[in-house]
PDB file of C-alpha atoms in Angstrom:
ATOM      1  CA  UNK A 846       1.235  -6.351  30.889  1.00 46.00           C
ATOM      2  CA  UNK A 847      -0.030  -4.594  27.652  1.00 55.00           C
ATOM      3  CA  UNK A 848       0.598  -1.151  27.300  1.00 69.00           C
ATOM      4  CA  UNK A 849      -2.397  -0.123  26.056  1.00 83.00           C
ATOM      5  CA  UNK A 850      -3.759   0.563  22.533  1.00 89.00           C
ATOM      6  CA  UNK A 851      -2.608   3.283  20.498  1.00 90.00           C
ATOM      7  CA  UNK A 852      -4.240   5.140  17.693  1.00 93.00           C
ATOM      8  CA  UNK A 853      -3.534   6.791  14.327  1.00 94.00           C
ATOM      9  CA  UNK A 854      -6.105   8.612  11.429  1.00 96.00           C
ATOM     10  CA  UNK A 855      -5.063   8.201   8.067  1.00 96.00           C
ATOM     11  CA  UNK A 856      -7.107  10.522   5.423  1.00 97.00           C
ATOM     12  CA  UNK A 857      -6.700  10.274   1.440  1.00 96.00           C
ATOM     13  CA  UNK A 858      -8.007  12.485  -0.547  1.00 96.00           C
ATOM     14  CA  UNK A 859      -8.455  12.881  -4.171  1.00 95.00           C
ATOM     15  CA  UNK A 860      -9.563  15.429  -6.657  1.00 95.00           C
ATOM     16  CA  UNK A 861      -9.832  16.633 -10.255  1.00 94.00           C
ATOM     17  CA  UNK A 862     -10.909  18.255 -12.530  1.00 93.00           C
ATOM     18  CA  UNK A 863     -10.094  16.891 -16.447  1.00 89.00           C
ATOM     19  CA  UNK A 864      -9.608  13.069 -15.256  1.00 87.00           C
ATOM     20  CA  UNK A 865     -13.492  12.119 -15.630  1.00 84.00           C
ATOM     21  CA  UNK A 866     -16.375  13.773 -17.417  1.00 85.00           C
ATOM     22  CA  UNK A 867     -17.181  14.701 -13.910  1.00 87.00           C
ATOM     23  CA  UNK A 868     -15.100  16.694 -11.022  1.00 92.00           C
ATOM     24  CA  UNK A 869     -13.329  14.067  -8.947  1.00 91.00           C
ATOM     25  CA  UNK A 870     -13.623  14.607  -5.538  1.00 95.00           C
ATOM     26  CA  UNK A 871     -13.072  12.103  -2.987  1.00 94.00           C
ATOM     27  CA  UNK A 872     -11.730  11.676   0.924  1.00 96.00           C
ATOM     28  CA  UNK A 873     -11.776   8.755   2.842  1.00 95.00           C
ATOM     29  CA  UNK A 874     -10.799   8.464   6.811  1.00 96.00           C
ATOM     30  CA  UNK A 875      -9.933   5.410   9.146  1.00 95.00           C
ATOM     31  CA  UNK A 876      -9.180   5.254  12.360  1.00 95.00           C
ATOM     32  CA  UNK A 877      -6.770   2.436  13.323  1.00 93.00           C
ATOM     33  CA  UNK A 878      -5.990   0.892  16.514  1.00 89.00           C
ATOM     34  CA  UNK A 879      -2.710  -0.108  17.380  1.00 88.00           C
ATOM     35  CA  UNK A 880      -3.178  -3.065  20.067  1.00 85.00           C
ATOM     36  CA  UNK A 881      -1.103  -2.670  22.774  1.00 80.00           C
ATOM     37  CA  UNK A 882       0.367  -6.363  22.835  1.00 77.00           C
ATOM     38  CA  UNK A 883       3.292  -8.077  21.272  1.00 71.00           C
ATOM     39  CA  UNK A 884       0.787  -7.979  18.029  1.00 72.00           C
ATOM     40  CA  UNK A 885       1.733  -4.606  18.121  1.00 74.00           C
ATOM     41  CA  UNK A 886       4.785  -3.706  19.297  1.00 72.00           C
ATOM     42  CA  UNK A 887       6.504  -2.207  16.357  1.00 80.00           C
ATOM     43  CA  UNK A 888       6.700   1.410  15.141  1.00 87.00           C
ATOM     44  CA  UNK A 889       9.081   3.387  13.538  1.00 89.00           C
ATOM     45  CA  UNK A 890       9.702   6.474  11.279  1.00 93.00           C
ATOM     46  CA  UNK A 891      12.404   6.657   9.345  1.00 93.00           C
ATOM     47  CA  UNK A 892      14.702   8.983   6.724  1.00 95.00           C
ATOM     48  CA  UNK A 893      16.886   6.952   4.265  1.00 95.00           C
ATOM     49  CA  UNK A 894      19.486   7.430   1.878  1.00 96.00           C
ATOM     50  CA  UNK A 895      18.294   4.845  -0.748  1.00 96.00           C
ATOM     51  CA  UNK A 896      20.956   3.372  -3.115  1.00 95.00           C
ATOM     52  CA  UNK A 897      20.364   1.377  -6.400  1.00 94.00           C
ATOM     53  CA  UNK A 898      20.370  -2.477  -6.095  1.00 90.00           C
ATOM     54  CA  UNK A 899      18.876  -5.405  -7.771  1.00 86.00           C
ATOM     55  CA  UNK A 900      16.124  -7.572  -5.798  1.00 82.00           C
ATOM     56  CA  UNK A 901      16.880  -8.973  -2.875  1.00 77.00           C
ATOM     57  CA  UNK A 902      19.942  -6.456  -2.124  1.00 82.00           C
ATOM     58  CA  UNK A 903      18.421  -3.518  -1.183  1.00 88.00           C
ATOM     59  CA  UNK A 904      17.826  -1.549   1.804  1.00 89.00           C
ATOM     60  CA  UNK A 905      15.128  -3.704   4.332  1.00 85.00           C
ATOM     61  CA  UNK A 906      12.366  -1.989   5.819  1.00 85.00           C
ATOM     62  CA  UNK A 907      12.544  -2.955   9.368  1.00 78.00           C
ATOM     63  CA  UNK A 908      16.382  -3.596   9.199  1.00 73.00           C
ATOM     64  CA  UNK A 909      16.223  -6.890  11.281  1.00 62.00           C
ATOM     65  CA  UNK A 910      13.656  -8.806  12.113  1.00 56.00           C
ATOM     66  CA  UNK A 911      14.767  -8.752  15.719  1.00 54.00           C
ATOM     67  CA  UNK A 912      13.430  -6.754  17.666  1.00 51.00           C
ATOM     68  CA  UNK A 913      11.112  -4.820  15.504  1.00 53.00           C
ATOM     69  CA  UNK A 914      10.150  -8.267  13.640  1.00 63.00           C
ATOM     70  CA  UNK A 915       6.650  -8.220  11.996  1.00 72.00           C
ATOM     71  CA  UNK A 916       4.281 -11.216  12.520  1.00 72.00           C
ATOM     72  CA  UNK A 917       0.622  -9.870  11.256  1.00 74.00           C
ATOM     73  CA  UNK A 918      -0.665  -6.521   9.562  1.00 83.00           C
ATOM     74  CA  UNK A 919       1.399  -3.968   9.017  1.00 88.00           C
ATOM     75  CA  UNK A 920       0.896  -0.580   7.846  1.00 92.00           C
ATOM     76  CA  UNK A 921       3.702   0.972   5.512  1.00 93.00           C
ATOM     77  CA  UNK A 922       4.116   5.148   4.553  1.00 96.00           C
ATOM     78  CA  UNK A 923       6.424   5.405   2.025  1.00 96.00           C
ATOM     79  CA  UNK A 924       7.475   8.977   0.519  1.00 97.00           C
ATOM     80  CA  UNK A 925      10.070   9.308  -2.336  1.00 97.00           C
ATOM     81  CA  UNK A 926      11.751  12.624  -1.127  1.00 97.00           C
ATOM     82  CA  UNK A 927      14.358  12.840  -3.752  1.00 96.00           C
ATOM     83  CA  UNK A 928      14.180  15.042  -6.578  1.00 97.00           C
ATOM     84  CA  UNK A 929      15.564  12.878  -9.564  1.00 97.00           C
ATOM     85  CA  UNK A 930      15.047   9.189  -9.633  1.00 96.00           C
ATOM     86  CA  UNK A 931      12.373   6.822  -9.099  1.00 94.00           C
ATOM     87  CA  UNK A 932      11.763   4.629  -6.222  1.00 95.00           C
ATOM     88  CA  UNK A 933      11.364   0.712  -6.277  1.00 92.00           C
ATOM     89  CA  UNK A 934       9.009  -0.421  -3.502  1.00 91.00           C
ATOM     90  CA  UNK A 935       9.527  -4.558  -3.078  1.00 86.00           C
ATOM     91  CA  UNK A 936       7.942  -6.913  -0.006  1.00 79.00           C
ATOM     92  CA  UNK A 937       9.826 -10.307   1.089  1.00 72.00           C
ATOM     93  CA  UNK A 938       7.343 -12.890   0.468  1.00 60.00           C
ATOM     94  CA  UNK A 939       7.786 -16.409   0.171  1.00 52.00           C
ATOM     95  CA  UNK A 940       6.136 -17.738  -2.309  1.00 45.00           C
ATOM     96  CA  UNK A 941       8.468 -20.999  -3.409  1.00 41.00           C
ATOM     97  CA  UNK A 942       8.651 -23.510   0.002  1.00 41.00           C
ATOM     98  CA  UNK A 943      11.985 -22.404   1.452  1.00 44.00           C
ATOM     99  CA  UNK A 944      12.563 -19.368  -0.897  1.00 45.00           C
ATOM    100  CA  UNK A 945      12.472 -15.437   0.072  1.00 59.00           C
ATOM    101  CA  UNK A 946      10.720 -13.812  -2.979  1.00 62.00           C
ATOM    102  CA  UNK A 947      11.039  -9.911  -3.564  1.00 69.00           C
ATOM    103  CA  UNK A 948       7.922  -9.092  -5.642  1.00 76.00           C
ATOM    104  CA  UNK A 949       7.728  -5.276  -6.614  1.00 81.00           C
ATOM    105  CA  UNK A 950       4.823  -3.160  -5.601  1.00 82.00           C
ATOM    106  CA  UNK A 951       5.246  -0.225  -7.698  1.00 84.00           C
ATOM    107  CA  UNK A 952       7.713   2.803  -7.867  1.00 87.00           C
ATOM    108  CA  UNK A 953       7.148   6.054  -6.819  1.00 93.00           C
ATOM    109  CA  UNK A 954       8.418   8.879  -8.888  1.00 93.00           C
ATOM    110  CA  UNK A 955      10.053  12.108  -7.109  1.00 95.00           C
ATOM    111  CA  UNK A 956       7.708  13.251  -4.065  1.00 96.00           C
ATOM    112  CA  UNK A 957       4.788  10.323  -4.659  1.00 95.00           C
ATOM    113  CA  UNK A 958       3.647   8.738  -2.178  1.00 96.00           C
ATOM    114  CA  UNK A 959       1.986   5.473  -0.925  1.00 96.00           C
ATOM    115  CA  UNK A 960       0.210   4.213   2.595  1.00 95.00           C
ATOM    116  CA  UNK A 961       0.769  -0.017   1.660  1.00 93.00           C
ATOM    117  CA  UNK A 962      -1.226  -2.554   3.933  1.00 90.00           C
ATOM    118  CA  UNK A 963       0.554  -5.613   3.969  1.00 84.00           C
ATOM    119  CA  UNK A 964       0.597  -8.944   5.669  1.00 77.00           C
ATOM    120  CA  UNK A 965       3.018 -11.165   6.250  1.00 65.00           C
ATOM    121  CA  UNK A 966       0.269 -14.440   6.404  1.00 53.00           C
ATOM    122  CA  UNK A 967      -1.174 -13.706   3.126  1.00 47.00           C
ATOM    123  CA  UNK A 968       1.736 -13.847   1.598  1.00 46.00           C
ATOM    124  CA  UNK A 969       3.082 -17.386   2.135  1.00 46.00           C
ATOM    125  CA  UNK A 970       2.475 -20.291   0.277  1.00 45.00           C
ATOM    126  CA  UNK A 971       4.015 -23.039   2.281  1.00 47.00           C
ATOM    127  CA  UNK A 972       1.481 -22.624   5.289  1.00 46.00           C
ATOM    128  CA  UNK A 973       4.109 -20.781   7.892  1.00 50.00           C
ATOM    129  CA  UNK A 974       4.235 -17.055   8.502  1.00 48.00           C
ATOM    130  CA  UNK A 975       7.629 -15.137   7.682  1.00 56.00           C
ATOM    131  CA  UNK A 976       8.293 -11.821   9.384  1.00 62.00           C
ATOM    132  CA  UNK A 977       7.730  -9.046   6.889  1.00 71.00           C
ATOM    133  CA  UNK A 978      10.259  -6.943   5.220  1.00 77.00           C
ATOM    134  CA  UNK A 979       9.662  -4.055   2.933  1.00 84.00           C
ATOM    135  CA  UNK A 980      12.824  -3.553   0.268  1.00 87.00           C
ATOM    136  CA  UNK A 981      13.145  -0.377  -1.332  1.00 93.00           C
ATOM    137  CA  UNK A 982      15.858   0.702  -3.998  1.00 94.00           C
ATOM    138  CA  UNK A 983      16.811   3.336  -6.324  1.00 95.00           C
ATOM    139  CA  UNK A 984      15.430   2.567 -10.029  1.00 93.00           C
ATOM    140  CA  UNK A 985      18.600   4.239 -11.743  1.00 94.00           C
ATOM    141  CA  UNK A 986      21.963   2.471 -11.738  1.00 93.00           C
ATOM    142  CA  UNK A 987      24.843   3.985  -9.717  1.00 93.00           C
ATOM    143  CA  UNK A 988      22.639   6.496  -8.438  1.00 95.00           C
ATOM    144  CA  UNK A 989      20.343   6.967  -4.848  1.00 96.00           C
ATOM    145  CA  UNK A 990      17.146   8.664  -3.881  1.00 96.00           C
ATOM    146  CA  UNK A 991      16.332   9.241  -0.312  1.00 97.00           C
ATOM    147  CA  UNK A 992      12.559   8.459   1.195  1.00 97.00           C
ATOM    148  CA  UNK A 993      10.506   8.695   4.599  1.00 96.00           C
ATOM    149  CA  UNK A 994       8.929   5.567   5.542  1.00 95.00           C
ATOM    150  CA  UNK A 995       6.918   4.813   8.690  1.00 95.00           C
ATOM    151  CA  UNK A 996       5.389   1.795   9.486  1.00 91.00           C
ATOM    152  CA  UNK A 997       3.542   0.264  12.349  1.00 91.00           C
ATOM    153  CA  UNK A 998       2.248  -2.833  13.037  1.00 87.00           C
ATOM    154  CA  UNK A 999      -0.977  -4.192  13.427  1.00 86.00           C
ATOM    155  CA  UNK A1000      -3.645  -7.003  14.472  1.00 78.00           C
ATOM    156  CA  UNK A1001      -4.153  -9.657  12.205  1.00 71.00           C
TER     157      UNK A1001
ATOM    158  CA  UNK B  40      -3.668  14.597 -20.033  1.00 82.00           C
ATOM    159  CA  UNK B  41      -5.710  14.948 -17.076  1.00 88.00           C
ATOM    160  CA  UNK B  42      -3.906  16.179 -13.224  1.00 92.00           C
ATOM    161  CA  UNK B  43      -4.885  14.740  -9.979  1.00 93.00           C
ATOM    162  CA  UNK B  44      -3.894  16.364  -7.027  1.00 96.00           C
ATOM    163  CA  UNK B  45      -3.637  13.606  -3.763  1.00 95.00           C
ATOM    164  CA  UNK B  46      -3.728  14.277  -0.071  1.00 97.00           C
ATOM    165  CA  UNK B  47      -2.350  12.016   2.737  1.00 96.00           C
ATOM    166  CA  UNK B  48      -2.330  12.840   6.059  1.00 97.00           C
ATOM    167  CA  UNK B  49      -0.957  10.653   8.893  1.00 97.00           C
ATOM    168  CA  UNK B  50      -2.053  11.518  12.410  1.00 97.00           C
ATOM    169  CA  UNK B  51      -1.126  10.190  16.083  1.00 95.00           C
ATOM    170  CA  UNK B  52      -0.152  11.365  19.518  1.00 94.00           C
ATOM    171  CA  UNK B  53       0.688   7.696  21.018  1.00 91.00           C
ATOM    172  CA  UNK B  54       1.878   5.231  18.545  1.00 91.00           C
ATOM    173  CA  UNK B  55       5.375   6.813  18.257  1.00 92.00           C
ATOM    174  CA  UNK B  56       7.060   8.239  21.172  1.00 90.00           C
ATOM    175  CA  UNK B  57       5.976  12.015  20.151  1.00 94.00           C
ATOM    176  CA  UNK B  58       3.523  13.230  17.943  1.00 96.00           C
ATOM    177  CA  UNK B  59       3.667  11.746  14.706  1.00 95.00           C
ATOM    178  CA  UNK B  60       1.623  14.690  12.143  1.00 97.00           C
ATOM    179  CA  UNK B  61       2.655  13.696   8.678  1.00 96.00           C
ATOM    180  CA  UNK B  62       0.750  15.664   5.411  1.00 97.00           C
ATOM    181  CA  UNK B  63       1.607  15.468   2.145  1.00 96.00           C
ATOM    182  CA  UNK B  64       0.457  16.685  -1.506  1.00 96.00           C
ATOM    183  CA  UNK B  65       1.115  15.563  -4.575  1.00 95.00           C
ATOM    184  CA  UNK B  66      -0.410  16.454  -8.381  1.00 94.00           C
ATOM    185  CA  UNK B  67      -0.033  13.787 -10.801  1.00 91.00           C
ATOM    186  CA  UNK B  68      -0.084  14.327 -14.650  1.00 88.00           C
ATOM    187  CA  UNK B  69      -1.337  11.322 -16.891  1.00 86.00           C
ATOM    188  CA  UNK B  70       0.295  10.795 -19.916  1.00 79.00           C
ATOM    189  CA  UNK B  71      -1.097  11.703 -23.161  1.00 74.00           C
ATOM    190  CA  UNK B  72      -1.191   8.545 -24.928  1.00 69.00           C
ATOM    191  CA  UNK B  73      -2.843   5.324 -25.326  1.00 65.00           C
ATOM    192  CA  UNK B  74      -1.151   4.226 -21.903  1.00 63.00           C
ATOM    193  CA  UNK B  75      -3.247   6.533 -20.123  1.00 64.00           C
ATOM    194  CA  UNK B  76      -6.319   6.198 -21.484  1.00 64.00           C
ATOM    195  CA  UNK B  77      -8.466   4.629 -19.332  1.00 69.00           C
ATOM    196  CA  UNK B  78      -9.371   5.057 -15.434  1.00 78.00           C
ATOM    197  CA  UNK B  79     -12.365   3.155 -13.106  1.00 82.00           C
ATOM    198  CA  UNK B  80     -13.937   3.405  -9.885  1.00 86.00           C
ATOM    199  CA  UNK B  81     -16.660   1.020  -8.486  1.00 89.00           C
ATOM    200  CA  UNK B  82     -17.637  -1.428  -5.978  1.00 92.00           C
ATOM    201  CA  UNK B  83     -17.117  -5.094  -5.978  1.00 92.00           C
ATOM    202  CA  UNK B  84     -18.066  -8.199  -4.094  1.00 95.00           C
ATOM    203  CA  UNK B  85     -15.657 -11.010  -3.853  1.00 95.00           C
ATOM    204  CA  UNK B  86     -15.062 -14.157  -2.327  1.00 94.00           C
ATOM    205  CA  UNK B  87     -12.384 -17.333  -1.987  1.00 90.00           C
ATOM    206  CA  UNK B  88     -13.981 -18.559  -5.117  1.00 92.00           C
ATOM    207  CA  UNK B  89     -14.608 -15.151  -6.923  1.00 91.00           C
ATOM    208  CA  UNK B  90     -11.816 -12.989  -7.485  1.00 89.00           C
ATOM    209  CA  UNK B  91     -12.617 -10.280  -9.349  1.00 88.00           C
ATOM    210  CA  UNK B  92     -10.539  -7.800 -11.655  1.00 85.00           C
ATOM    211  CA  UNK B  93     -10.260  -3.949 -10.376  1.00 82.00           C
ATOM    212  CA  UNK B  94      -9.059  -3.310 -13.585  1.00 72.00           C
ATOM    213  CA  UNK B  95     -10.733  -5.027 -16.110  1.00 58.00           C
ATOM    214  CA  UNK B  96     -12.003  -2.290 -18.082  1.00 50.00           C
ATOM    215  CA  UNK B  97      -8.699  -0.904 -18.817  1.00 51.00           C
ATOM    216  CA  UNK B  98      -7.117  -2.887 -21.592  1.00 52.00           C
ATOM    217  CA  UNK B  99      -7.009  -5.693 -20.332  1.00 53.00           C
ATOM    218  CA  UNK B 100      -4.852  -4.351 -17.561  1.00 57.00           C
ATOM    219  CA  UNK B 101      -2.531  -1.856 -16.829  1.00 60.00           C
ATOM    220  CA  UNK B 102       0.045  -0.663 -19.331  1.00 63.00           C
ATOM    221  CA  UNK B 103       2.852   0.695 -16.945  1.00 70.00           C
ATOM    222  CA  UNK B 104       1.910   2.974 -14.037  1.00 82.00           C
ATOM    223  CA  UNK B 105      -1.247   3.325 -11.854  1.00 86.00           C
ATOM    224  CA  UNK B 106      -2.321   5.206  -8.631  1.00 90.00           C
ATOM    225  CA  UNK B 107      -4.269   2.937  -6.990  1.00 92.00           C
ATOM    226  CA  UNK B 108      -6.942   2.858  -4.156  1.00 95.00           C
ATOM    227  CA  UNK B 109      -8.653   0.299  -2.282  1.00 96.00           C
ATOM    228  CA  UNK B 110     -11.440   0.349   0.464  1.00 96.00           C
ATOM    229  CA  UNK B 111     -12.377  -3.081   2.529  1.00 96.00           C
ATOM    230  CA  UNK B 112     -16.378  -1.658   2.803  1.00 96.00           C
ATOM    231  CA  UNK B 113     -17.219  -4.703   4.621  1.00 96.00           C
ATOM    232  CA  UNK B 114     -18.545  -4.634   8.282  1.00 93.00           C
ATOM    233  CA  UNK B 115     -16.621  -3.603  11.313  1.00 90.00           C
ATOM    234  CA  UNK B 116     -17.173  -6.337  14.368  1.00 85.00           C
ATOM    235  CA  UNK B 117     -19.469  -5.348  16.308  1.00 82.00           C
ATOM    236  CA  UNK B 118     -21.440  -6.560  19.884  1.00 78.00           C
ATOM    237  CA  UNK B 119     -23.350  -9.756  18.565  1.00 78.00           C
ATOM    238  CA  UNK B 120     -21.606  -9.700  15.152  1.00 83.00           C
ATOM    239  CA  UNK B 121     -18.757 -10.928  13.363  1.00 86.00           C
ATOM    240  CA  UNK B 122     -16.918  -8.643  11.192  1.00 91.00           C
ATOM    241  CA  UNK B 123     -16.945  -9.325   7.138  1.00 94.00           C
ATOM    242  CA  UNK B 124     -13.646 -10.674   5.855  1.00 94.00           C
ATOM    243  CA  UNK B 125     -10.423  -9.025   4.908  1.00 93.00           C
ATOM    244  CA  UNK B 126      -9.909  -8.154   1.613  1.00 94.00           C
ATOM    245  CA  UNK B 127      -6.621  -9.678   0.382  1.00 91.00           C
ATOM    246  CA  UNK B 128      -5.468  -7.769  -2.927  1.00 89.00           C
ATOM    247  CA  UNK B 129      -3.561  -9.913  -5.796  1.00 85.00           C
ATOM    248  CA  UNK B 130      -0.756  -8.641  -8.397  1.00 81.00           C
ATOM    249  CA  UNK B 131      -0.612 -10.749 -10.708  1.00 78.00           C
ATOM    250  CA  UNK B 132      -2.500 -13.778  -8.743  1.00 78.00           C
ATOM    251  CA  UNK B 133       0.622 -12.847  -5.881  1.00 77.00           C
ATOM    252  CA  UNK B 134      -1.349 -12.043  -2.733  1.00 79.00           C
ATOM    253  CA  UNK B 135       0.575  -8.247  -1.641  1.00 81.00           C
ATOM    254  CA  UNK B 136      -1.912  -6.625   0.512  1.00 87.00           C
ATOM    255  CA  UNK B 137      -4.490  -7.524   3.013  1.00 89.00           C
ATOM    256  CA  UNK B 138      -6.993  -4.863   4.129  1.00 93.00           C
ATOM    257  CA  UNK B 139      -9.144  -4.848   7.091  1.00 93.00           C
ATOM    258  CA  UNK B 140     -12.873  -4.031   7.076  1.00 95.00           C
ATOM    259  CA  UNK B 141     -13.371  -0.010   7.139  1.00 95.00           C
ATOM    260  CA  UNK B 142      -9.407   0.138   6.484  1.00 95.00           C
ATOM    261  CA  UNK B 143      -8.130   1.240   2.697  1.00 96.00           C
ATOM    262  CA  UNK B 144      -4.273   1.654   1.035  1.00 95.00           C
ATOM    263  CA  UNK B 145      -3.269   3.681  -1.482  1.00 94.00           C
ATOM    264  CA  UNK B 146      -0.078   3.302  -3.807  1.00 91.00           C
ATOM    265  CA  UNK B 147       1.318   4.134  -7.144  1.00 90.00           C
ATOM    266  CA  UNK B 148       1.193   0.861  -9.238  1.00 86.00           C
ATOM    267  CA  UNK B 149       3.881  -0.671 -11.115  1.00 81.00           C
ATOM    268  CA  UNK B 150       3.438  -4.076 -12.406  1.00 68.00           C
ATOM    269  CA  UNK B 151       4.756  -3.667 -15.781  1.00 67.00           C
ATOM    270  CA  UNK B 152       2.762  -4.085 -19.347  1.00 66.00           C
ATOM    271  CA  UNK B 153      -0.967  -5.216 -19.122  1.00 68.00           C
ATOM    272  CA  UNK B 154      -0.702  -6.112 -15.440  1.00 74.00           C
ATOM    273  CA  UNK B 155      -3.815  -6.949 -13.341  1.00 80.00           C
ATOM    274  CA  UNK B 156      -5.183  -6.532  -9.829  1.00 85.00           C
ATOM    275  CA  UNK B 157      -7.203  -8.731  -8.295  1.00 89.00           C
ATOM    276  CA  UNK B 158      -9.280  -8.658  -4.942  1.00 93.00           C
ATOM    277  CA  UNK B 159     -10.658 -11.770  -3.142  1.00 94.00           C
ATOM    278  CA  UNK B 160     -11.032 -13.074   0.346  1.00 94.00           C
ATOM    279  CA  UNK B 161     -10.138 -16.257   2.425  1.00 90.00           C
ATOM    280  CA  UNK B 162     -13.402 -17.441   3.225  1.00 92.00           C
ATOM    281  CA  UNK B 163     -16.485 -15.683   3.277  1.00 94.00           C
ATOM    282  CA  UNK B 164     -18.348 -12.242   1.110  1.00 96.00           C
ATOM    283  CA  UNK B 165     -16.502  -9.636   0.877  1.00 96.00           C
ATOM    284  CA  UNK B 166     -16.786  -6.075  -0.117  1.00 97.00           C
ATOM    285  CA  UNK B 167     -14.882  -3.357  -1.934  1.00 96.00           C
ATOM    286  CA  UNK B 168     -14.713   0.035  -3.231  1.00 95.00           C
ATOM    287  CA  UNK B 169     -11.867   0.896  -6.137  1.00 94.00           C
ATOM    288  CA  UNK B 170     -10.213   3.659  -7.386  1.00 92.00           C
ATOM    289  CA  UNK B 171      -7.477   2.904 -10.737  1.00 88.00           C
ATOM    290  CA  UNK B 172      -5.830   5.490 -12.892  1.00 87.00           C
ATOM    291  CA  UNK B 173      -3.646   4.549 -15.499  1.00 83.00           C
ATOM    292  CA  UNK B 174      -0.970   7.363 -15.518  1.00 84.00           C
ATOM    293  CA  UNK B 175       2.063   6.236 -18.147  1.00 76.00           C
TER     294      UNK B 175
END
């Protein structure tokens, strides 16, 4: 029996005042519903100690794909909330037939932010769908950051 | 240098078991040099067959770092019609993202020197709104 949808607001908003020859002001709301089926049945909000680690070794975003496994859309917040060192945002992909590619997103300096939308269809080559794994790691050796992340799954 | 200040607020009262309210702020410098010297916002239709550039304007692509923002303006389904396609973002011709009609993500950018972003669809028209600053 489903449990019945569930719904979030995300709101971004932008603004300046020296970035283009005019003031920069910009917000932007959606209103996303979570269904309430197996297509949605994974949530979670996390704080993490994140330690430095080369592709492929780092900490996985959900930890197992059982049970929290992601088959469709999912929704990623990810917050840097150390004060020193960068943070390297990667998604498992498989791009090669039989291979688990990490393929960095970005980093996010010292408090940065970033709200990712990512699919774990898109992101196959070989015609099957993986369950999707976010990888995060700290960009300086020997060191760690920490970060919030929340994610929640979504429709297709 | 220029400074951009970005907002992100999270809000639910169902999808976690108690009341998820997240807010945060963040002002961003740009450097002062040639790797920062170039930032674009616009609209774009795409399709299977037409991927288009968000970034084409800047260099040829990104030098290093980039906030980044994406809107799927497409249709919503509605009674008696189909929604417009989602729009599945590229890095580096690697699909990363897929975005929903009326749904939009937001990240800092790293794809290293002169990297691109591309937007396109499965099937079908689709349409986008952009945001790219080139920060370092």
């Amino acid at each position: 029996m489903s449990k019945g949808n569930n719904t979030l607001k995300c709101t971004v908003s932008f603004s300046s005042a020296d970035l283009l020859p005019a003031n920069l002001n910009m917000s932007k709301t959606m209103t996303l519903t979570v269904p309430g089926t197996a297509a949605g049945n994974a949530a979670q909000l996390l704080e993490l100690t994140v330690p430095q680690a080369s592709a492929g070794s780092g900490v996985f975003i959900p930890p197992n794909t059982e049970p929290n496994d992601i088959t469709g859309r999912a929704y990623y917040f990810v917050q840097n909330t150390g004060t020193t060192y960068n943070l390297i945002v990667r998604l498992l992909d498989d791009h090669s037939t039989g291979g688990t590619v990490p393929d960095q997103l970005g980093d996010l300096a010292p408090g940065e932010f970033a709200l990712y939308n990512l699919d774990d269809g898109v992101m196959d080559s070989d015609g099957t769908r993986d369950h999707l794994r976010l990888e995060l790691s700290c960009a300086t050796a020997v060191q760690t950051t920490t970060a919030t992340v929340m994610f929640w799954e979504m429709d297709a | 240098m220029a400074t951009i200040k970005v907002n992100l607020s999270i809000n639910s009262s169902d999808v976690l078991p108690f009341v998820v309210a997240i807010n945060e702020t963040k002002e961003i410098s740009t450097a002062s040099d040639s790797n920062a010297n170039a930032s674009s916002m616009g609209q774009l239709v795409c399709s299977s067959t037409d991927a288009k550039t968000i970034n084409t304007e800047i260099d040829g692509g990104v030098d290093n770092r980039a906030l980044v923002y994406i809107k799927n303006t497409g249709a919503i389904a509605e009674a008696g019609a189909s929604a417009d396609p989602n729009i599945i973002v590229d890095d580096e011709n690697v699909p990363i993202m897929e975005i929903a009609p009326g749904e939009f993500c937001f990240l800092p950018y790293n794809g290293g020197a002169n990297s691109t972003l591309t937007v396109e669809t499965a099937s079908g028209t689709g349409y986008c709104e952009f945001l790219v600053i080139e920060l370092t």
